[in-house]
Structure formats: structure tokens, C-alpha cells
Amino acid sequence: MLLPVRDGTAWLSEACAPWTCDPYLRAQVGDVRLSMPAADARRVLADLSALLAFAAAAEGVTL
């Protein structure tokens, strides 16, 4: 499942293997790629969102 984002793409994936694999969130913006277990993604994305909101507020930008 691809999820469009402002300047990139995010998707969930599972490895193709004969054993059970955890789903991963994979994101790409330009040439930068990020991959993390989906179970960790909510906390990481919430922390990143808070950091971006803080930085935007410091610059006087509304998100």
C-alpha cells in the first residue's frame, strides 16, 4: 500500500519468506530511504512530528 506524502512516498511491506516476518514502514523522500518496524513507527513519527512542530513554531511558521 503506497501512501503519497508531500515530497516522497511511504509504504508498508512484509518480507517474502516461508516464515512470519514483521511488517515494516518504508519511506523515501528523494534519495533518502528510511525503514523501521511498523510497531515502532507510531512513536518515531509522533516524536518527529513534535520536533517539526517545535522547529516551525520557533521560526514562526504554521504547519
CSV table of C-alpha atoms in Angstrom, one decimal:
chain,number,residue,atom,x,y,z
A,1,MET,CA,0.0,0.0,0.0
A,2,LEU,CA,1.6,3.3,-1.1
A,3,LEU,CA,0.8,6.5,0.8
A,4,PRO,CA,1.6,9.7,-1.0
A,5,VAL,CA,3.4,12.4,1.1
A,6,ARG,CA,4.4,15.9,0.2
A,7,ASP,CA,7.8,15.1,-1.4
A,8,GLY,CA,8.0,11.3,-1.3
A,9,THR,CA,6.3,8.0,-0.7
A,10,ALA,CA,5.7,5.8,2.3
A,11,TRP,CA,4.6,2.2,2.2
A,12,LEU,CA,4.1,-0.9,4.4
A,13,SER,CA,5.8,-4.1,3.4
A,14,GLU,CA,6.5,-7.6,4.7
A,15,ALA,CA,9.4,-9.8,3.6
A,16,CYS,CA,8.6,-12.7,1.3
A,17,ALA,CA,9.8,-15.7,3.3
A,18,PRO,CA,8.5,-19.1,4.4
A,19,TRP,CA,8.4,-17.8,8.0
A,20,THR,CA,6.4,-15.0,9.6
A,21,CYS,CA,8.0,-11.5,9.3
A,22,ASP,CA,7.1,-8.3,11.0
A,23,PRO,CA,5.7,-5.6,8.7
A,24,TYR,CA,8.0,-2.6,8.1
A,25,LEU,CA,7.2,1.0,7.3
A,26,ARG,CA,9.4,2.2,4.4
A,27,ALA,CA,9.6,5.8,3.4
A,28,GLN,CA,11.5,7.5,0.6
A,29,VAL,CA,12.0,11.3,0.0
A,30,GLY,CA,14.3,12.0,-2.9
A,31,ASP,CA,17.3,9.7,-2.5
A,32,VAL,CA,16.8,9.3,1.3
A,33,ARG,CA,15.2,6.0,2.4
A,34,LEU,CA,14.0,5.0,5.9
A,35,SER,CA,12.9,1.6,7.1
A,36,MET,CA,11.6,0.7,10.5
A,37,PRO,CA,9.4,-2.0,12.1
A,38,ALA,CA,5.8,-0.8,11.8
A,39,ALA,CA,5.3,-1.4,15.6
A,40,ASP,CA,7.9,1.4,16.2
A,41,ALA,CA,6.6,3.7,13.6
A,42,ARG,CA,3.9,5.4,15.6
A,43,ARG,CA,6.3,6.5,18.3
A,44,VAL,CA,9.0,7.6,15.9
A,45,LEU,CA,6.6,9.5,13.7
A,46,ALA,CA,4.9,11.2,16.7
A,47,ASP,CA,8.4,12.3,18.0
A,48,LEU,CA,9.4,13.6,14.6
A,49,SER,CA,6.1,15.5,14.2
A,50,ALA,CA,6.6,17.1,17.6
A,51,LEU,CA,10.1,18.1,16.7
A,52,LEU,CA,9.0,19.6,13.4
A,53,ALA,CA,6.1,21.5,15.1
A,54,PHE,CA,8.6,22.9,17.6
A,55,ALA,CA,11.0,24.0,14.9
A,56,ALA,CA,8.2,25.5,12.9
A,57,ALA,CA,6.9,27.5,15.9
A,58,ALA,CA,10.4,28.7,16.6
A,59,GLU,CA,10.6,30.0,13.0
A,60,GLY,CA,7.0,31.5,13.2
A,61,VAL,CA,5.7,29.0,10.6
A,62,THR,CA,2.2,27.4,10.9
A,63,LEU,CA,2.0,23.7,9.9
